[in-house]
């Protein structure tokens, strides 16, 4: 989480009030601008509230019965909930901008991004997130408090400027005039009030900054994302970065496989072929021929080992032909008879394919090694955004995924991409290992 | 050793430069005349049009797409000239590819081998000659996988019969099978009849038709 550097300049109007020379900065003017521009905002906030407010007024009228009151209150609240957001959503955006007048810190929206394009998902997201309703609450408060607060503020200002100007007005002989509770008839009477008002004049900017600052603090609390939402956003980000890591890891494996295949493997095949040719040109039975024959055998052995190693890093057939073909090859390599039933209308993303493949490979290895199974079955399906790969064997069962088989590591890998690894292995069998990986499919597999 | 043949003219397509050179050397060493050695499917088609070779040896995956360009070129060539001998080399067993190729042309003069076979130089050269002479050569590993995949219809075959079937699919004659398995030719004949009977295939003396019948049968189950 980024922490703000120690403030060199005050970030808000409230903070600026505590500084000397506050009156010489721009803050009083900014506070004034904020207070003035609040008036149209408050008016706009009243637009969706007019009808519900009327209902609430009726609810508190003396001649309404209890049931009627409750009904009116609920109805008003419902209307406010329906009519409010269309006005308060854009208004909140404006309000976060306007906040900069008295608060230099950025205010980020607490709204989530809709899960999918289109009006439906947008509406669902907006209705179910707290930010929308906090914004509505803010504007309800503004609509209710601003008229009262600003009326009082205006009265104070009128009184102060009236008092300051009173001696001059009375010199014109328009007396007597009322200064709030007192009446003054002559300039001389008015002079102490005028002096007091002039002495108190510097307090006006402080008063404005106080009002604007208080409102800004309220706006800040209600209009920007809360700590819970931030935590959620960060969690999502962490998950995404983990998925990115897995993706990168998988891409790296594919790159290593390709480099080995295009480099070492090709050269080894060419070398082995040369040794094979060299054998032919040596007299049979000579020591040289035997040596070259040995070398040829070694090279062939090495070719096999390297092919297995590279295949373990990432099977070429998986990159080239996709999951269904790779599962078929996996079945062919297994020491068990394995039936494969893979029916996928397209190709999952690479890292999902890889995870599914290695999970199936691990499950088949376990089936062949530990279960005493006579046969196994691999099924791959994609349905409703979830790829499901299932490996079933008719062995003795009793496999425990926690017993440090390779399945534990696979479960982690599966979890990272939001998938699930399920193992069912009752004593006496059968064992079923099932991987569910949420993903979308890309282009249909090449024919 | 081998009887003198007129040099078989070959067009070779393989995108790996090292392997291409190696293969060209191998072919020359075994008396083939390499008319052209190219690195992609387009050049392969052009070279075949220009040189009219007796045999095409091509990698299945080549630039630009590294998908099945070589194979598609091979199938197209066979369609244009069903008598052109074609041997495809594959990195790994790919049953649908082998089927595509074996279905092309008349089903004769065609081979599907794993790339790694080239290191057994004499066997590889012999396979090529078998294809040129009208045979069908399928990599033993492909045959094994075909048999594994179709385990159930072939479950009736004895292990010995499966061995014989695999050798038939490789294009071996009864005599060659007898030598390999160290049995008499009569025994091989008995196995072959047993296989054909168990798989309910018509009897015939033509090895290749037998092979194709077997392969077609195996594929047809899928």
PDB file of C-alpha atoms in Angstrom, chain A residues 153-166 179-180 193-205 207:
ATOM      1  CA  UNK A 153     -23.905  30.579   7.592  1.00  0.00           C
ATOM      2  CA  UNK A 154     -25.652  33.178   5.484  1.00  0.00           C
ATOM      3  CA  UNK A 155     -27.327  34.693   8.583  1.00  0.00           C
ATOM      4  CA  UNK A 156     -23.955  35.007  10.315  1.00  0.00           C
ATOM      5  CA  UNK A 157     -22.391  36.671   7.283  1.00  0.00           C
ATOM      6  CA  UNK A 158     -25.315  39.077   6.803  1.00  0.00           C
ATOM      7  CA  UNK A 159     -25.166  40.049  10.486  1.00  0.00           C
ATOM      8  CA  UNK A 160     -21.410  40.584  10.380  1.00  0.00           C
ATOM      9  CA  UNK A 161     -21.348  42.654   7.209  1.00  0.00           C
ATOM     10  CA  UNK A 162     -24.442  44.536   8.381  1.00  0.00           C
ATOM     11  CA  UNK A 163     -22.740  45.407  11.637  1.00  0.00           C
ATOM     12  CA  UNK A 164     -19.581  46.487   9.896  1.00  0.00           C
ATOM     13  CA  UNK A 165     -21.485  48.672   7.511  1.00  0.00           C
ATOM     14  CA  UNK A 166     -23.991  49.969  10.124  1.00  0.00           C
ATOM     15  CA  UNK A 179     -28.544  44.104  14.224  1.00  0.00           C
ATOM     16  CA  UNK A 180     -29.960  40.768  15.173  1.00  0.00           C
ATOM     17  CA  UNK A 193     -20.613  46.660  16.786  1.00  0.00           C
ATOM     18  CA  UNK A 194     -18.845  47.752  13.636  1.00  0.00           C
ATOM     19  CA  UNK A 195     -15.437  47.552  15.324  1.00  0.00           C
ATOM     20  CA  UNK A 196     -16.262  44.116  16.716  1.00  0.00           C
ATOM     21  CA  UNK A 197     -17.442  42.967  13.283  1.00  0.00           C
ATOM     22  CA  UNK A 198     -14.267  44.276  11.612  1.00  0.00           C
ATOM     23  CA  UNK A 199     -12.069  42.653  14.244  1.00  0.00           C
ATOM     24  CA  UNK A 200     -13.900  39.385  13.669  1.00  0.00           C
ATOM     25  CA  UNK A 201     -13.706  39.699   9.862  1.00  0.00           C
ATOM     26  CA  UNK A 202     -10.621  37.424   9.567  1.00  0.00           C
ATOM     27  CA  UNK A 203     -12.675  34.726  11.295  1.00  0.00           C
ATOM     28  CA  UNK A 204     -14.967  34.501   8.241  1.00  0.00           C
ATOM     29  CA  UNK A 205     -12.522  32.575   6.056  1.00  0.00           C
ATOM     30  CA  UNK A 207     -15.634  29.668   9.301  1.00  0.00           C
TER      31      UNK A 207
END
